[in-house]
mmCIF file with all atom_site columns, C-alpha atoms in Angstrom:
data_model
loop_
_atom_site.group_PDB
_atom_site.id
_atom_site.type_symbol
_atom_site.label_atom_id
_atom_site.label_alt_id
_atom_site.label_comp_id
_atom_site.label_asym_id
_atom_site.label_entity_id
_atom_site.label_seq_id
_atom_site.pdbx_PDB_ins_code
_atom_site.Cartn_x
_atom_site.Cartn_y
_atom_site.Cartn_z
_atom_site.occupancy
_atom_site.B_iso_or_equiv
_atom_site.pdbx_formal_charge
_atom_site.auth_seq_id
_atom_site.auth_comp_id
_atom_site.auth_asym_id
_atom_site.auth_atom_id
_atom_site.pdbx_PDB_model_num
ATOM 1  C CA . UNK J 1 1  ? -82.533 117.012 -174.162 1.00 0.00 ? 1  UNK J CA 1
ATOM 2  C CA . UNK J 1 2  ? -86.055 115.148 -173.785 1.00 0.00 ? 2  UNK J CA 1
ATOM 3  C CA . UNK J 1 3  ? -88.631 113.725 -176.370 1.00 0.00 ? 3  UNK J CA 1
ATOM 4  C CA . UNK J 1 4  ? -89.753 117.717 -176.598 1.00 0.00 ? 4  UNK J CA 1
ATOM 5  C CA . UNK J 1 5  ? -86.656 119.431 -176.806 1.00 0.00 ? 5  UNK J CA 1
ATOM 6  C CA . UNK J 1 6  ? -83.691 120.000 -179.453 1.00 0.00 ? 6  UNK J CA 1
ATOM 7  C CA . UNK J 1 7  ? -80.886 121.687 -178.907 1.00 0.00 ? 7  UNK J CA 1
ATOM 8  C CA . UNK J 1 8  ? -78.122 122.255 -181.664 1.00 0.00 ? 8  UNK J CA 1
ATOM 9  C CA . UNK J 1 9  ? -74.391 123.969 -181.609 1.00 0.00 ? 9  UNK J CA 1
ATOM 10 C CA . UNK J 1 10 ? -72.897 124.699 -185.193 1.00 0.00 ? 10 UNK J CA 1
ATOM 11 C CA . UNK J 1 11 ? -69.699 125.978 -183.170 1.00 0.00 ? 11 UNK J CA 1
ATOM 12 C CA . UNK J 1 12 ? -71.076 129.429 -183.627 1.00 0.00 ? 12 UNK J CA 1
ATOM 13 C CA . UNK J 1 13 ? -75.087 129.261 -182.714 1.00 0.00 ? 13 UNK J CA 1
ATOM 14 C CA . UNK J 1 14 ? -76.332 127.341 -179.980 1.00 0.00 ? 14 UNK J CA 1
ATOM 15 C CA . UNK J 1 15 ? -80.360 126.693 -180.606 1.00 0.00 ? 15 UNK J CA 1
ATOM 16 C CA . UNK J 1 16 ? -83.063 125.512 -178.623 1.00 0.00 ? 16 UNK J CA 1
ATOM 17 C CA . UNK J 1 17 ? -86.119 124.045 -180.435 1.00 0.00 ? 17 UNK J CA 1
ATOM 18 C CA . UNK J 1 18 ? -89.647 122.975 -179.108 1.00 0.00 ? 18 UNK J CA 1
ATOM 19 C CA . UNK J 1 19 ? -90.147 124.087 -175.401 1.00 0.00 ? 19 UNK J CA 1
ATOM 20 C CA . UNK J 1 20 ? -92.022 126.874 -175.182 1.00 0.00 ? 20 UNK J CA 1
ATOM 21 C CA . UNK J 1 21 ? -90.427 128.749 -178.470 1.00 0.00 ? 21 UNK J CA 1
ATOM 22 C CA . UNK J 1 22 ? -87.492 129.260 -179.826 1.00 0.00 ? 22 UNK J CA 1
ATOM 23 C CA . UNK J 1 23 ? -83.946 130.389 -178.533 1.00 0.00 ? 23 UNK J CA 1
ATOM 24 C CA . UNK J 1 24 ? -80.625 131.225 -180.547 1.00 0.00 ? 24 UNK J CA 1
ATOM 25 C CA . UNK J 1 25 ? -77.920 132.032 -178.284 1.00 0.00 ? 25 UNK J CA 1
ATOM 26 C CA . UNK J 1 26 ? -74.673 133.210 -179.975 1.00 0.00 ? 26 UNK J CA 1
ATOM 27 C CA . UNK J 1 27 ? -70.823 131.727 -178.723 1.00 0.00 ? 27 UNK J CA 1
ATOM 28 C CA . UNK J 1 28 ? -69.830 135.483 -178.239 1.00 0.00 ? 28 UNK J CA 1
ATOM 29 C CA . UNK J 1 29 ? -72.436 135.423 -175.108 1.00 0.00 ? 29 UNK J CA 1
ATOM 30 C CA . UNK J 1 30 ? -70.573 132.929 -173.379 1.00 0.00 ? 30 UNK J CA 1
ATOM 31 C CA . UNK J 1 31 ? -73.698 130.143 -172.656 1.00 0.00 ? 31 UNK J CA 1
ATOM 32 C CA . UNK J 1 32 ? -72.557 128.345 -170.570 1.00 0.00 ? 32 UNK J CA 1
ATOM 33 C CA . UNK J 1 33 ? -74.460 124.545 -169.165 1.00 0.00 ? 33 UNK J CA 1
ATOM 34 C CA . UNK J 1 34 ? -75.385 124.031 -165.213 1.00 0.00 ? 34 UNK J CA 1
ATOM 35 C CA . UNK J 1 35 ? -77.303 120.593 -164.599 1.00 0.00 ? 35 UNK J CA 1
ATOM 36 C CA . UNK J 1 36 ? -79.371 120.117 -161.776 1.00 0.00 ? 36 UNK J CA 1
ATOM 37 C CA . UNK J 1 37 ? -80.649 116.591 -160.662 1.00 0.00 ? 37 UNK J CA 1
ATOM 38 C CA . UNK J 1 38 ? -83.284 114.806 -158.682 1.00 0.00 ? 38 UNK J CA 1
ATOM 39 C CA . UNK J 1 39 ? -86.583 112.927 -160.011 1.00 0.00 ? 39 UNK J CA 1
ATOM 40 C CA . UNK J 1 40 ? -87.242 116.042 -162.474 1.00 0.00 ? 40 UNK J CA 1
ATOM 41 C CA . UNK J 1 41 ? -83.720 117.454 -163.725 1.00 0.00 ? 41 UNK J CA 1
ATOM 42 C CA . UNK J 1 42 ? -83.083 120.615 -165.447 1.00 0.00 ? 42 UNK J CA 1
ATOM 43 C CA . UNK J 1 43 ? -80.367 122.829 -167.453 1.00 0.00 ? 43 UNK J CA 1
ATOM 44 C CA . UNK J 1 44 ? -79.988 126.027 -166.822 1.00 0.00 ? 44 UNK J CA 1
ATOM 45 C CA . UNK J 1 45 ? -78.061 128.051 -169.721 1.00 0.00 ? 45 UNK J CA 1
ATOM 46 C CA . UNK J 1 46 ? -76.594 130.554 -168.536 1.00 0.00 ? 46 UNK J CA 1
ATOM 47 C CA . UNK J 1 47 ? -74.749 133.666 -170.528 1.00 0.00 ? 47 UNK J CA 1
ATOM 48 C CA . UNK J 1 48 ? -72.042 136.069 -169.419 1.00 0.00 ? 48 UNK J CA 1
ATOM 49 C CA . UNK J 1 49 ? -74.639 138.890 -169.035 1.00 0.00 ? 49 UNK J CA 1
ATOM 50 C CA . UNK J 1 50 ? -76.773 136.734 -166.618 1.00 0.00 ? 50 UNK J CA 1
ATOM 51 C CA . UNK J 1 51 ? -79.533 135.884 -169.045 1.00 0.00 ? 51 UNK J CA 1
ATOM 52 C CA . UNK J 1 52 ? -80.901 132.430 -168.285 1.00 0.00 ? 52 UNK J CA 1
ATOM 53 C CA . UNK J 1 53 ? -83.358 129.779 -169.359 1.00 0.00 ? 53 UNK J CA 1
ATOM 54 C CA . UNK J 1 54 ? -83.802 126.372 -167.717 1.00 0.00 ? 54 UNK J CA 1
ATOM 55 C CA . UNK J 1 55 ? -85.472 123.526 -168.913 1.00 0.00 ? 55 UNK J CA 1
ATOM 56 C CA . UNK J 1 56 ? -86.188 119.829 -167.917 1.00 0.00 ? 56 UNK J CA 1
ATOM 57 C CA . UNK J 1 57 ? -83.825 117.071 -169.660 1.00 0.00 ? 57 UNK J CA 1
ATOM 58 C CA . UNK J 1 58 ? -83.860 113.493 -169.564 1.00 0.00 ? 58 UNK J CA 1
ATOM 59 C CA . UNK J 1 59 ? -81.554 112.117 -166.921 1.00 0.00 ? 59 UNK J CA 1
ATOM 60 C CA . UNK J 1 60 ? -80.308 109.400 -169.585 1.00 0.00 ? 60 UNK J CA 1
ATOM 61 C CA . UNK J 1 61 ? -79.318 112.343 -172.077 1.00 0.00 ? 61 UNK J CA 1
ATOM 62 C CA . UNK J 1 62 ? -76.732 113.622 -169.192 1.00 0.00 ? 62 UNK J CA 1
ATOM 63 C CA . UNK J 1 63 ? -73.217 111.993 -170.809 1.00 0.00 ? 63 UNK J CA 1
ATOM 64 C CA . UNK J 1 64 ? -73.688 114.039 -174.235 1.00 0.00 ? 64 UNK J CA 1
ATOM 65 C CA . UNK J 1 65 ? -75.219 117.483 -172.613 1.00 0.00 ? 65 UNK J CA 1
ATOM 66 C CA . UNK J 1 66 ? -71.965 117.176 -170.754 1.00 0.00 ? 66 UNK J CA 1
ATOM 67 C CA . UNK J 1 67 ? -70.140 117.007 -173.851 1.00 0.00 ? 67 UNK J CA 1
ATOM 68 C CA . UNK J 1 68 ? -71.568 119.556 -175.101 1.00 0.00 ? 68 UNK J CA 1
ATOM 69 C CA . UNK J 1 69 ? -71.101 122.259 -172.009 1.00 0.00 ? 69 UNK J CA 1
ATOM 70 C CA . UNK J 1 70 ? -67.523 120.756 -172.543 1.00 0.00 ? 70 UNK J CA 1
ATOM 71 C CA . UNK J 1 71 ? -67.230 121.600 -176.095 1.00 0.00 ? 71 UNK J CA 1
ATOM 72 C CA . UNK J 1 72 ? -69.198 125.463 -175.113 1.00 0.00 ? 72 UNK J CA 1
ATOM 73 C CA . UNK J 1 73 ? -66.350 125.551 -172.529 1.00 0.00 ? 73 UNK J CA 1
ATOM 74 C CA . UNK J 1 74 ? -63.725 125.600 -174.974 1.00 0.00 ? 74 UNK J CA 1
ATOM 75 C CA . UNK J 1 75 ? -65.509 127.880 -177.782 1.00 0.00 ? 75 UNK J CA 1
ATOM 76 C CA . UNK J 1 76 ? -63.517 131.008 -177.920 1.00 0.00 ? 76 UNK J CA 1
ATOM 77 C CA . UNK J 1 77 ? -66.428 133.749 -177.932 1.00 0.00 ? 77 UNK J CA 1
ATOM 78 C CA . UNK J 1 78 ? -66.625 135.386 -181.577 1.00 0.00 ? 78 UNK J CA 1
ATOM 79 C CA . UNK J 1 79 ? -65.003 138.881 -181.874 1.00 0.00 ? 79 UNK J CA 1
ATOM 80 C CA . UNK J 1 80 ? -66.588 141.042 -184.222 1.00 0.00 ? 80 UNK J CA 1
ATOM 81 C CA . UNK J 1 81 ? -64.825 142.030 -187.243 1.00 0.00 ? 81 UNK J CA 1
ATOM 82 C CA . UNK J 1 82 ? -62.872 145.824 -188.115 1.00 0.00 ? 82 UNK J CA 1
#
């Protein structure tokens, strides 16, 4: 993301670390990645029930955060167990 930012995906969990707080955002709410560009890009996550948070990355970090919205793509959503 940026020299402030982590974010992590365990296949499951996808967290955000060091912005403003915390987020954990689970596969089974569909996050999906939209990039935005000019001299001060951000990523928007976005989930299936329209719950968003955006925040700046470094335009030389764009390859893997591709990856990974390609890799969140193809993550089945979790259905809960019987």
């Amino acid at each position: 993301m940026s020299d402030t930012v982590l974010i992590s995906f365990d296949g499951r969990i996808l967290e955000l670390f060091g912005y403003s707080d915390t987020h954990r955002i689970h596969i089974r709410q569909a996050p999906r990645l939209e990039f935005g560009t000019g001299r001060n890009p951000r990523m928007t996550i976005v989930t299936g029930r329209g719950m968003r948070h955006s925040l700046p990355y470094d335009a030389h970090r764009l390859d893997g955060l591709r990856v990974l919205a390609e890799r969140l793509a193809q993550s089945p959503p979790e259905r809960p167990e019987p």
